[in-house]
PDB file of N, CA and C in Angstrom:
ATOM      1  N   MET X   1     -35.075  -6.662 -36.227  1.00  0.00           N
ATOM      2  CA  MET X   1     -34.755  -7.997 -35.331  1.00  0.00           C
ATOM      3  C   MET X   1     -34.290  -9.066 -36.325  1.00  0.00           C
ATOM      4  N   SER X   2     -33.680  -9.784 -35.680  1.00  0.00           N
ATOM      5  CA  SER X   2     -32.892 -11.039 -36.339  1.00  0.00           C
ATOM      6  C   SER X   2     -33.725 -12.400 -35.587  1.00  0.00           C
ATOM      7  N   LYS X   3     -33.793 -13.391 -36.463  1.00  0.00           N
ATOM      8  CA  LYS X   3     -34.212 -14.631 -35.996  1.00  0.00           C
ATOM      9  C   LYS X   3     -33.115 -15.542 -35.776  1.00  0.00           C
ATOM     10  N   VAL X   4     -33.057 -16.237 -34.781  1.00  0.00           N
ATOM     11  CA  VAL X   4     -32.010 -17.234 -34.530  1.00  0.00           C
ATOM     12  C   VAL X   4     -32.683 -18.590 -33.938  1.00  0.00           C
ATOM     13  N   SER X   5     -32.329 -19.650 -34.755  1.00  0.00           N
ATOM     14  CA  SER X   5     -32.844 -20.891 -34.086  1.00  0.00           C
ATOM     15  C   SER X   5     -31.681 -21.594 -33.229  1.00  0.00           C
ATOM     16  N   ILE X   6     -32.051 -22.205 -32.152  1.00  0.00           N
ATOM     17  CA  ILE X   6     -31.151 -22.794 -31.304  1.00  0.00           C
ATOM     18  C   ILE X   6     -31.674 -24.120 -30.903  1.00  0.00           C
ATOM     19  N   LYS X   7     -30.836 -24.969 -30.509  1.00  0.00           N
ATOM     20  CA  LYS X   7     -31.297 -26.227 -29.949  1.00  0.00           C
ATOM     21  C   LYS X   7     -30.995 -26.309 -28.597  1.00  0.00           C
ATOM     22  N   LEU X   8     -31.802 -26.587 -27.585  1.00  0.00           N
ATOM     23  CA  LEU X   8     -31.782 -26.690 -26.145  1.00  0.00           C
ATOM     24  C   LEU X   8     -32.010 -28.241 -25.841  1.00  0.00           C
ATOM     25  N   PRO X   9     -31.482 -28.644 -24.641  1.00  0.00           N
ATOM     26  CA  PRO X   9     -31.830 -29.822 -24.009  1.00  0.00           C
ATOM     27  C   PRO X   9     -33.384 -29.504 -23.529  1.00  0.00           C
ATOM     28  N   ASN X  10     -34.006 -30.624 -23.468  1.00  0.00           N
ATOM     29  CA  ASN X  10     -35.265 -30.403 -23.119  1.00  0.00           C
ATOM     30  C   ASN X  10     -35.469 -29.890 -21.439  1.00  0.00           C
ATOM     31  N   SER X  11     -34.531 -30.297 -20.557  1.00  0.00           N
ATOM     32  CA  SER X  11     -34.473 -29.880 -19.424  1.00  0.00           C
ATOM     33  C   SER X  11     -34.118 -28.416 -19.191  1.00  0.00           C
ATOM     34  N   LEU X  12     -33.359 -27.927 -20.028  1.00  0.00           N
ATOM     35  CA  LEU X  12     -32.998 -26.475 -20.060  1.00  0.00           C
ATOM     36  C   LEU X  12     -34.113 -25.559 -20.690  1.00  0.00           C
ATOM     37  N   HIS X  13     -34.822 -26.205 -21.558  1.00  0.00           N
ATOM     38  CA  HIS X  13     -35.840 -25.386 -22.202  1.00  0.00           C
ATOM     39  C   HIS X  13     -37.114 -25.359 -21.162  1.00  0.00           C
ATOM     40  N   LYS X  14     -37.198 -26.476 -20.308  1.00  0.00           N
ATOM     41  CA  LYS X  14     -38.283 -26.549 -19.355  1.00  0.00           C
ATOM     42  C   LYS X  14     -37.974 -25.289 -18.283  1.00  0.00           C
ATOM     43  N   GLN X  15     -36.878 -25.315 -17.787  1.00  0.00           N
ATOM     44  CA  GLN X  15     -36.187 -24.436 -16.903  1.00  0.00           C
ATOM     45  C   GLN X  15     -36.600 -22.852 -17.367  1.00  0.00           C
ATOM     46  N   LEU X  16     -36.177 -22.689 -18.681  1.00  0.00           N
ATOM     47  CA  LEU X  16     -36.269 -21.370 -19.470  1.00  0.00           C
ATOM     48  C   LEU X  16     -37.609 -20.936 -19.277  1.00  0.00           C
ATOM     49  N   ARG X  17     -38.658 -21.994 -19.870  1.00  0.00           N
ATOM     50  CA  ARG X  17     -40.040 -21.623 -19.836  1.00  0.00           C
ATOM     51  C   ARG X  17     -40.719 -21.299 -18.468  1.00  0.00           C
ATOM     52  N   GLU X  18     -40.097 -21.861 -17.461  1.00  0.00           N
ATOM     53  CA  GLU X  18     -40.654 -21.802 -15.959  1.00  0.00           C
ATOM     54  C   GLU X  18     -40.046 -20.428 -15.600  1.00  0.00           C
ATOM     55  N   CYS X  19     -38.958 -20.126 -15.893  1.00  0.00           N
ATOM     56  CA  CYS X  19     -38.327 -18.621 -15.453  1.00  0.00           C
ATOM     57  C   CYS X  19     -39.138 -17.668 -16.151  1.00  0.00           C
ATOM     58  N   ALA X  20     -39.350 -17.836 -17.462  1.00  0.00           N
ATOM     59  CA  ALA X  20     -39.940 -16.776 -18.233  1.00  0.00           C
ATOM     60  C   ALA X  20     -41.351 -16.494 -17.644  1.00  0.00           C
ATOM     61  N   ASN X  21     -42.044 -17.584 -17.309  1.00  0.00           N
ATOM     62  CA  ASN X  21     -43.447 -17.382 -16.782  1.00  0.00           C
ATOM     63  C   ASN X  21     -43.397 -16.709 -15.162  1.00  0.00           C
ATOM     64  N   ALA X  22     -42.481 -17.225 -14.553  1.00  0.00           N
ATOM     65  CA  ALA X  22     -42.338 -16.515 -13.201  1.00  0.00           C
ATOM     66  C   ALA X  22     -41.739 -14.998 -13.393  1.00  0.00           C
ATOM     67  N   GLU X  23     -41.155 -14.675 -14.383  1.00  0.00           N
ATOM     68  CA  GLU X  23     -40.720 -13.207 -14.526  1.00  0.00           C
ATOM     69  C   GLU X  23     -41.828 -12.439 -15.300  1.00  0.00           C
ATOM     70  N   GLY X  24     -42.807 -13.099 -15.835  1.00  0.00           N
ATOM     71  CA  GLY X  24     -43.876 -12.409 -16.590  1.00  0.00           C
ATOM     72  C   GLY X  24     -43.406 -12.058 -17.811  1.00  0.00           C
ATOM     73  N   THR X  25     -42.590 -12.863 -18.329  1.00  0.00           N
ATOM     74  CA  THR X  25     -41.923 -12.310 -19.803  1.00  0.00           C
ATOM     75  C   THR X  25     -41.951 -13.525 -20.639  1.00  0.00           C
ATOM     76  N   SER X  26     -41.539 -13.232 -22.022  1.00  0.00           N
ATOM     77  CA  SER X  26     -41.525 -14.225 -22.991  1.00  0.00           C
ATOM     78  C   SER X  26     -40.183 -15.037 -23.053  1.00  0.00           C
ATOM     79  N   ILE X  27     -40.066 -16.190 -23.589  1.00  0.00           N
ATOM     80  CA  ILE X  27     -38.770 -16.754 -23.540  1.00  0.00           C
ATOM     81  C   ILE X  27     -37.814 -16.050 -24.737  1.00  0.00           C
ATOM     82  N   ASP X  28     -38.487 -15.491 -25.320  1.00  0.00           N
ATOM     83  CA  ASP X  28     -37.476 -14.645 -26.370  1.00  0.00           C
ATOM     84  C   ASP X  28     -37.039 -13.436 -25.692  1.00  0.00           C
ATOM     85  N   GLN X  29     -37.658 -12.696 -24.880  1.00  0.00           N
ATOM     86  CA  GLN X  29     -37.275 -11.494 -24.136  1.00  0.00           C
ATOM     87  C   GLN X  29     -36.354 -12.094 -23.152  1.00  0.00           C
ATOM     88  N   LEU X  30     -36.486 -13.273 -22.267  1.00  0.00           N
ATOM     89  CA  LEU X  30     -35.523 -13.647 -21.383  1.00  0.00           C
ATOM     90  C   LEU X  30     -34.193 -14.112 -21.983  1.00  0.00           C
ATOM     91  N   ILE X  31     -34.194 -14.681 -23.236  1.00  0.00           N
ATOM     92  CA  ILE X  31     -33.088 -15.227 -23.773  1.00  0.00           C
ATOM     93  C   ILE X  31     -32.234 -13.919 -24.201  1.00  0.00           C
ATOM     94  N   GLY X  32     -33.111 -12.986 -24.897  1.00  0.00           N
ATOM     95  CA  GLY X  32     -32.426 -11.696 -25.236  1.00  0.00           C
ATOM     96  C   GLY X  32     -31.561 -10.925 -24.278  1.00  0.00           C
ATOM     97  N   SER X  33     -32.301 -10.809 -22.948  1.00  0.00           N
ATOM     98  CA  SER X  33     -31.701 -10.127 -21.886  1.00  0.00           C
ATOM     99  C   SER X  33     -30.429 -10.996 -21.375  1.00  0.00           C
ATOM    100  N   ALA X  34     -30.491 -12.302 -21.395  1.00  0.00           N
ATOM    101  CA  ALA X  34     -29.409 -13.040 -20.819  1.00  0.00           C
ATOM    102  C   ALA X  34     -28.357 -13.076 -21.864  1.00  0.00           C
ATOM    103  N   VAL X  35     -28.428 -13.019 -23.068  1.00  0.00           N
ATOM    104  CA  VAL X  35     -27.422 -12.683 -24.141  1.00  0.00           C
ATOM    105  C   VAL X  35     -26.670 -11.369 -23.932  1.00  0.00           C
ATOM    106  N   ALA X  36     -27.705 -10.287 -23.715  1.00  0.00           N
ATOM    107  CA  ALA X  36     -27.150  -9.099 -23.443  1.00  0.00           C
ATOM    108  C   ALA X  36     -26.154  -8.936 -22.248  1.00  0.00           C
ATOM    109  N   GLU X  37     -26.756  -9.623 -21.278  1.00  0.00           N
ATOM    110  CA  GLU X  37     -25.850  -9.642 -19.909  1.00  0.00           C
ATOM    111  C   GLU X  37     -24.515 -10.280 -20.221  1.00  0.00           C
ATOM    112  N   LYS X  38     -24.485 -11.508 -20.796  1.00  0.00           N
ATOM    113  CA  LYS X  38     -23.385 -12.190 -21.127  1.00  0.00           C
ATOM    114  C   LYS X  38     -22.327 -11.344 -22.017  1.00  0.00           C
ATOM    115  N   LEU X  39     -22.689 -10.814 -22.979  1.00  0.00           N
ATOM    116  CA  LEU X  39     -21.957  -9.872 -23.914  1.00  0.00           C
ATOM    117  C   LEU X  39     -21.519  -8.912 -23.125  1.00  0.00           C
ATOM    118  N   ALA X  40     -22.246  -8.128 -22.277  1.00  0.00           N
ATOM    119  CA  ALA X  40     -21.842  -6.968 -21.436  1.00  0.00           C
ATOM    120  C   ALA X  40     -20.455  -7.572 -20.497  1.00  0.00           C
ATOM    121  N   ALA X  41     -20.681  -8.789 -20.031  1.00  0.00           N
ATOM    122  CA  ALA X  41     -19.704  -9.285 -19.154  1.00  0.00           C
ATOM    123  C   ALA X  41     -18.326  -9.524 -20.039  1.00  0.00           C
ATOM    124  N   LEU X  42     -18.683 -10.179 -21.198  1.00  0.00           N
ATOM    125  CA  LEU X  42     -17.495 -10.593 -22.050  1.00  0.00           C
ATOM    126  C   LEU X  42     -16.720  -9.294 -22.579  1.00  0.00           C
ATOM    127  N   LEU X  43     -17.438  -8.188 -23.135  1.00  0.00           N
ATOM    128  CA  LEU X  43     -16.926  -7.179 -23.549  1.00  0.00           C
ATOM    129  C   LEU X  43     -16.357  -6.278 -22.412  1.00  0.00           C
ATOM    130  N   SER X  44     -16.648  -6.242 -21.388  1.00  0.00           N
ATOM    131  CA  SER X  44     -16.260  -5.138 -20.477  1.00  0.00           C
ATOM    132  C   SER X  44     -14.691  -5.032 -20.291  1.00  0.00           C
ATOM    133  N   PRO X  45     -13.888  -6.119 -20.347  1.00  0.00           N
ATOM    134  CA  PRO X  45     -12.504  -5.931 -20.139  1.00  0.00           C
ATOM    135  C   PRO X  45     -11.956  -5.120 -21.465  1.00  0.00           C
ATOM    136  N   GLU X  46     -12.352  -5.459 -22.616  1.00  0.00           N
ATOM    137  CA  GLU X  46     -12.013  -4.878 -23.880  1.00  0.00           C
ATOM    138  C   GLU X  46     -12.474  -3.347 -23.773  1.00  0.00           C
ATOM    139  N   TYR X  47     -13.624  -3.054 -23.230  1.00  0.00           N
ATOM    140  CA  TYR X  47     -14.066  -1.694 -23.096  1.00  0.00           C
ATOM    141  C   TYR X  47     -13.067  -0.840 -22.078  1.00  0.00           C
ATOM    142  N   LEU X  48     -12.887  -1.578 -20.978  1.00  0.00           N
ATOM    143  CA  LEU X  48     -12.171  -1.035 -19.974  1.00  0.00           C
ATOM    144  C   LEU X  48     -10.616  -0.804 -20.321  1.00  0.00           C
ATOM    145  N   GLU X  49     -10.114  -1.779 -21.201  1.00  0.00           N
ATOM    146  CA  GLU X  49      -8.591  -1.419 -21.767  1.00  0.00           C
ATOM    147  C   GLU X  49      -8.643  -0.326 -22.690  1.00  0.00           C
ATOM    148  N   THR X  50      -9.573  -0.301 -23.677  1.00  0.00           N
ATOM    149  CA  THR X  50      -9.726   0.902 -24.497  1.00  0.00           C
ATOM    150  C   THR X  50      -9.764   2.218 -23.912  1.00  0.00           C
ATOM    151  N   ARG X  51     -10.630   2.250 -22.857  1.00  0.00           N
ATOM    152  CA  ARG X  51     -10.650   3.593 -22.083  1.00  0.00           C
ATOM    153  C   ARG X  51      -9.544   3.764 -21.358  1.00  0.00           C
ATOM    154  N   ALA X  52      -8.818   2.904 -20.738  1.00  0.00           N
ATOM    155  CA  ALA X  52      -7.566   3.068 -20.021  1.00  0.00           C
ATOM    156  C   ALA X  52      -6.479   3.558 -21.099  1.00  0.00           C
ATOM    157  N   LYS X  53      -6.307   3.098 -22.169  1.00  0.00           N
ATOM    158  CA  LYS X  53      -5.239   3.520 -23.250  1.00  0.00           C
ATOM    159  C   LYS X  53      -5.465   5.021 -23.583  1.00  0.00           C
ATOM    160  N   ARG X  54      -6.853   5.526 -23.482  1.00  0.00           N
ATOM    161  CA  ARG X  54      -7.126   7.019 -23.585  1.00  0.00           C
ATOM    162  C   ARG X  54      -6.852   7.866 -22.446  1.00  0.00           C
ATOM    163  N   ALA X  55      -6.499   7.168 -21.335  1.00  0.00           N
ATOM    164  CA  ALA X  55      -6.403   7.963 -20.051  1.00  0.00           C
ATOM    165  C   ALA X  55      -5.106   8.703 -20.220  1.00  0.00           C
ATOM    166  N   SER X  56      -5.183   9.866 -19.306  1.00  0.00           N
ATOM    167  CA  SER X  56      -3.696  10.478 -19.098  1.00  0.00           C
ATOM    168  C   SER X  56      -3.880  11.129 -17.750  1.00  0.00           C
ATOM    169  N   ARG X  57      -2.662  11.018 -17.187  1.00  0.00           N
ATOM    170  CA  ARG X  57      -2.409  11.567 -15.753  1.00  0.00           C
ATOM    171  C   ARG X  57      -2.845  12.971 -15.694  1.00  0.00           C
ATOM    172  N   LYS X  58      -2.541  13.758 -16.453  1.00  0.00           N
ATOM    173  CA  LYS X  58      -2.834  15.054 -16.607  1.00  0.00           C
ATOM    174  C   LYS X  58      -4.273  15.206 -16.534  1.00  0.00           C
ATOM    175  N   THR X  59      -5.071  14.735 -17.329  1.00  0.00           N
ATOM    176  CA  THR X  59      -6.651  14.694 -17.365  1.00  0.00           C
ATOM    177  C   THR X  59      -7.060  14.256 -15.783  1.00  0.00           C
ATOM    178  N   PHE X  60      -6.522  13.183 -15.462  1.00  0.00           N
ATOM    179  CA  PHE X  60      -7.037  12.741 -14.028  1.00  0.00           C
ATOM    180  C   PHE X  60      -6.780  13.704 -12.983  1.00  0.00           C
ATOM    181  N   GLU X  61      -5.577  14.272 -13.027  1.00  0.00           N
ATOM    182  CA  GLU X  61      -5.086  15.276 -11.996  1.00  0.00           C
ATOM    183  C   GLU X  61      -6.148  16.512 -12.051  1.00  0.00           C
ATOM    184  N   ALA X  62      -6.363  16.839 -13.391  1.00  0.00           N
ATOM    185  CA  ALA X  62      -7.097  17.970 -13.499  1.00  0.00           C
ATOM    186  C   ALA X  62      -8.802  17.729 -12.855  1.00  0.00           C
ATOM    187  N   ALA X  63      -9.125  16.614 -13.196  1.00  0.00           N
ATOM    188  CA  ALA X  63     -10.380  16.213 -12.519  1.00  0.00           C
ATOM    189  C   ALA X  63     -10.291  16.228 -11.198  1.00  0.00           C
ATOM    190  N   LEU X  64      -9.369  15.660 -10.500  1.00  0.00           N
ATOM    191  CA  LEU X  64      -9.249  15.853  -8.934  1.00  0.00           C
ATOM    192  C   LEU X  64      -9.238  17.220  -8.512  1.00  0.00           C
ATOM    193  N   ARG X  65      -8.639  17.847  -9.202  1.00  0.00           N
ATOM    194  CA  ARG X  65      -8.411  19.471  -8.769  1.00  0.00           C
ATOM    195  C   ARG X  65      -9.954  20.154  -8.666  1.00  0.00           C
ATOM    196  N   THR X  66     -10.926  19.518  -9.170  1.00  0.00           N
ATOM    197  CA  THR X  66     -12.147  20.151  -9.185  1.00  0.00           C
ATOM    198  C   THR X  66     -13.182  19.678  -8.102  1.00  0.00           C
ATOM    199  N   VAL X  67     -12.424  18.597  -7.433  1.00  0.00           N
ATOM    200  CA  VAL X  67     -13.122  18.112  -6.158  1.00  0.00           C
ATOM    201  C   VAL X  67     -12.807  18.842  -4.931  1.00  0.00           C
ATOM    202  N   PRO X  68     -13.666  19.442  -4.247  1.00  0.00           N
ATOM    203  CA  PRO X  68     -13.497  20.333  -3.145  1.00  0.00           C
ATOM    204  C   PRO X  68     -12.636  19.319  -1.923  1.00  0.00           C
ATOM    205  N   ASP X  69     -11.714  19.917  -1.381  1.00  0.00           N
ATOM    206  CA  ASP X  69     -11.036  19.127  -0.211  1.00  0.00           C
ATOM    207  C   ASP X  69     -11.665  19.665   1.115  1.00  0.00           C
ATOM    208  N   VAL X  70     -12.714  18.790   1.340  1.00  0.00           N
ATOM    209  CA  VAL X  70     -13.525  19.031   2.605  1.00  0.00           C
ATOM    210  C   VAL X  70     -13.816  17.665   3.190  1.00  0.00           C
ATOM    211  N   GLU X  71     -13.992  17.780   4.608  1.00  0.00           N
ATOM    212  CA  GLU X  71     -14.197  16.531   5.256  1.00  0.00           C
ATOM    213  C   GLU X  71     -15.614  16.014   4.846  1.00  0.00           C
ATOM    214  N   PRO X  72     -15.775  14.717   4.709  1.00  0.00           N
ATOM    215  CA  PRO X  72     -17.061  14.109   4.121  1.00  0.00           C
ATOM    216  C   PRO X  72     -18.201  14.190   5.392  1.00  0.00           C
ATOM    217  N   LEU X  73     -19.356  14.151   4.819  1.00  0.00           N
ATOM    218  CA  LEU X  73     -20.420  14.240   5.922  1.00  0.00           C
ATOM    219  C   LEU X  73     -20.472  12.986   6.749  1.00  0.00           C
ATOM    220  N   GLU X  74     -21.117  12.976   7.823  1.00  0.00           N
ATOM    221  CA  GLU X  74     -21.039  11.870   8.856  1.00  0.00           C
ATOM    222  C   GLU X  74     -21.425  10.637   8.078  1.00  0.00           C
ATOM    223  N   PHE X  75     -22.509  10.716   7.200  1.00  0.00           N
ATOM    224  CA  PHE X  75     -22.976   9.232   6.740  1.00  0.00           C
ATOM    225  C   PHE X  75     -21.973   8.732   5.460  1.00  0.00           C
ATOM    226  N   ASP X  76     -21.038   9.490   5.225  1.00  0.00           N
ATOM    227  CA  ASP X  76     -20.090   9.170   4.185  1.00  0.00           C
ATOM    228  C   ASP X  76     -18.691   8.959   4.629  1.00  0.00           C
ATOM    229  N   ARG X  77     -18.600   8.792   5.779  1.00  0.00           N
ATOM    230  CA  ARG X  77     -17.210   8.614   6.588  1.00  0.00           C
ATOM    231  C   ARG X  77     -16.940   7.085   6.407  1.00  0.00           C
ATOM    232  N   LEU X  78     -15.514   6.800   6.464  1.00  0.00           N
ATOM    233  CA  LEU X  78     -15.200   5.294   6.540  1.00  0.00           C
ATOM    234  C   LEU X  78     -15.530   4.770   7.903  1.00  0.00           C
ATOM    235  N   PRO X  79     -16.004   3.540   7.937  1.00  0.00           N
ATOM    236  CA  PRO X  79     -16.360   3.107   9.236  1.00  0.00           C
ATOM    237  C   PRO X  79     -15.337   2.695  10.082  1.00  0.00           C
ATOM    238  N   ASN X  80     -14.118   2.501   9.549  1.00  0.00           N
ATOM    239  CA  ASN X  80     -12.826   1.927  10.272  1.00  0.00           C
ATOM    240  C   ASN X  80     -12.073   2.977  10.829  1.00  0.00           C
ATOM    241  N   GLN X  81     -11.627   3.095  11.961  1.00  0.00           N
ATOM    242  CA  GLN X  81     -10.815   4.041  12.410  1.00  0.00           C
ATOM    243  C   GLN X  81      -9.371   4.155  11.674  1.00  0.00           C
ATOM    244  N   ALA X  82      -8.874   2.989  11.420  1.00  0.00           N
ATOM    245  CA  ALA X  82      -7.517   2.886  10.718  1.00  0.00           C
ATOM    246  C   ALA X  82      -7.779   3.526   9.298  1.00  0.00           C
ATOM    247  N   LEU X  83      -8.952   3.164   8.615  1.00  0.00           N
ATOM    248  CA  LEU X  83      -9.161   3.709   7.248  1.00  0.00           C
ATOM    249  C   LEU X  83      -9.242   5.316   7.306  1.00  0.00           C
ATOM    250  N   GLN X  84     -10.020   5.516   8.587  1.00  0.00           N
ATOM    251  CA  GLN X  84     -10.029   7.033   8.662  1.00  0.00           C
ATOM    252  C   GLN X  84      -8.759   7.873   8.723  1.00  0.00           C
ATOM    253  N   GLN X  85      -7.992   7.285   9.511  1.00  0.00           N
ATOM    254  CA  GLN X  85      -6.484   7.855   9.633  1.00  0.00           C
ATOM    255  C   GLN X  85      -5.823   7.958   8.481  1.00  0.00           C
ATOM    256  N   LYS X  86      -5.824   6.636   7.639  1.00  0.00           N
ATOM    257  CA  LYS X  86      -5.210   6.724   6.436  1.00  0.00           C
ATOM    258  C   LYS X  86      -5.720   7.713   5.215  1.00  0.00           C
ATOM    259  N   ALA X  87      -6.810   7.958   5.193  1.00  0.00           N
ATOM    260  CA  ALA X  87      -7.638   8.894   4.582  1.00  0.00           C
ATOM    261  C   ALA X  87      -7.198  10.198   4.830  1.00  0.00           C
ATOM    262  N   ALA X  88      -7.091  10.557   6.098  1.00  0.00           N
ATOM    263  CA  ALA X  88      -6.585  12.103   6.698  1.00  0.00           C
ATOM    264  C   ALA X  88      -5.177  12.193   6.320  1.00  0.00           C
ATOM    265  N   GLN X  89      -4.455  11.117   6.277  1.00  0.00           N
ATOM    266  CA  GLN X  89      -3.093  11.329   5.883  1.00  0.00           C
ATOM    267  C   GLN X  89      -2.958  11.512   4.419  1.00  0.00           C
ATOM    268  N   ARG X  90      -3.675  10.875   3.612  1.00  0.00           N
ATOM    269  CA  ARG X  90      -3.762  11.281   2.107  1.00  0.00           C
ATOM    270  C   ARG X  90      -4.165  12.571   1.823  1.00  0.00           C
ATOM    271  N   SER X  91      -5.130  13.147   2.564  1.00  0.00           N
ATOM    272  CA  SER X  91      -5.490  14.473   2.468  1.00  0.00           C
ATOM    273  C   SER X  91      -4.422  15.545   2.769  1.00  0.00           C
ATOM    274  N   LYS X  92      -3.796  15.149   3.758  1.00  0.00           N
ATOM    275  CA  LYS X  92      -2.634  16.209   4.301  1.00  0.00           C
ATOM    276  C   LYS X  92      -1.664  16.072   3.311  1.00  0.00           C
ATOM    277  N   ARG X  93      -1.252  14.992   2.649  1.00  0.00           N
ATOM    278  CA  ARG X  93      -0.371  14.924   1.518  1.00  0.00           C
ATOM    279  C   ARG X  93      -0.614  15.651   0.322  1.00  0.00           C
ATOM    280  N   ARG X  94      -2.077  15.513  -0.049  1.00  0.00           N
ATOM    281  CA  ARG X  94      -2.444  16.303  -1.126  1.00  0.00           C
ATOM    282  C   ARG X  94      -2.259  17.852  -0.913  1.00  0.00           C
ATOM    283  N   LYS X  95      -2.868  18.238   0.349  1.00  0.00           N
ATOM    284  CA  LYS X  95      -2.633  19.653   0.719  1.00  0.00           C
ATOM    285  C   LYS X  95      -1.205  20.048   0.462  1.00  0.00           C
ATOM    286  N   LEU X  96      -0.233  19.281   1.011  1.00  0.00           N
ATOM    287  CA  LEU X  96       1.076  19.747   1.010  1.00  0.00           C
ATOM    288  C   LEU X  96       1.739  19.700  -0.496  1.00  0.00           C
ATOM    289  N   GLY X  97       1.145  18.960  -1.181  1.00  0.00           N
ATOM    290  CA  GLY X  97       1.534  18.697  -2.784  1.00  0.00           C
ATOM    291  C   GLY X  97       0.940  19.937  -3.400  1.00  0.00           C
ATOM    292  N   ARG X  98      -0.300  20.626  -3.092  1.00  0.00           N
ATOM    293  CA  ARG X  98      -0.763  21.735  -3.846  1.00  0.00           C
ATOM    294  C   ARG X  98      -0.114  22.846  -3.325  1.00  0.00           C
ATOM    295  N   GLN X  99       0.425  22.940  -1.953  1.00  0.00           N
ATOM    296  CA  GLN X  99       1.102  24.145  -1.653  1.00  0.00           C
ATOM    297  C   GLN X  99       2.483  24.052  -2.372  1.00  0.00           C
ATOM    298  N   ALA X 100       3.184  23.173  -2.528  1.00  0.00           N
ATOM    299  CA  ALA X 100       4.389  22.737  -3.223  1.00  0.00           C
ATOM    300  C   ALA X 100       4.344  23.198  -4.742  1.00  0.00           C
ATOM    301  N   SER X 101       3.195  22.910  -5.434  1.00  0.00           N
ATOM    302  CA  SER X 101       3.047  23.273  -6.564  1.00  0.00           C
ATOM    303  C   SER X 101       2.437  24.732  -6.984  1.00  0.00           C
ATOM    304  N   GLY X 102       2.453  25.432  -5.930  1.00  0.00           N
ATOM    305  CA  GLY X 102       1.866  26.798  -6.235  1.00  0.00           C
ATOM    306  C   GLY X 102       0.388  27.013  -5.910  1.00  0.00           C
ATOM    307  N   GLY X 103      -0.221  26.037  -5.192  1.00  0.00           N
ATOM    308  CA  GLY X 103      -1.499  26.173  -4.780  1.00  0.00           C
ATOM    309  C   GLY X 103      -2.524  25.818  -5.644  1.00  0.00           C
ATOM    310  N   ARG X 104      -2.099  25.134  -6.862  1.00  0.00           N
ATOM    311  CA  ARG X 104      -3.136  24.705  -7.833  1.00  0.00           C
ATOM    312  C   ARG X 104      -3.979  23.305  -7.267  1.00  0.00           C
TER     313      ARG X 104
END
């Protein structure tokens, strides 16, 4: 663990203390989780950019081929009729694409 000393306005420190009490945690734990959340938000674009650079169309299509081409269960269907029609059209295009590529 590292020790960090920070200066806060009295009003912010008061709110911090009240929130920590309401959460049943210490000020240190609340600050630690707040910093972790902020870092996650700041680092997400870099993480996603790094992952995107490693991506390949070939790997993506290979993963898609492992997904069964079946109708979704009722609870997993799109709620809007127009969206359902678009999804059905995409499914038909995928089937035609597979047939044209030799059934893969």
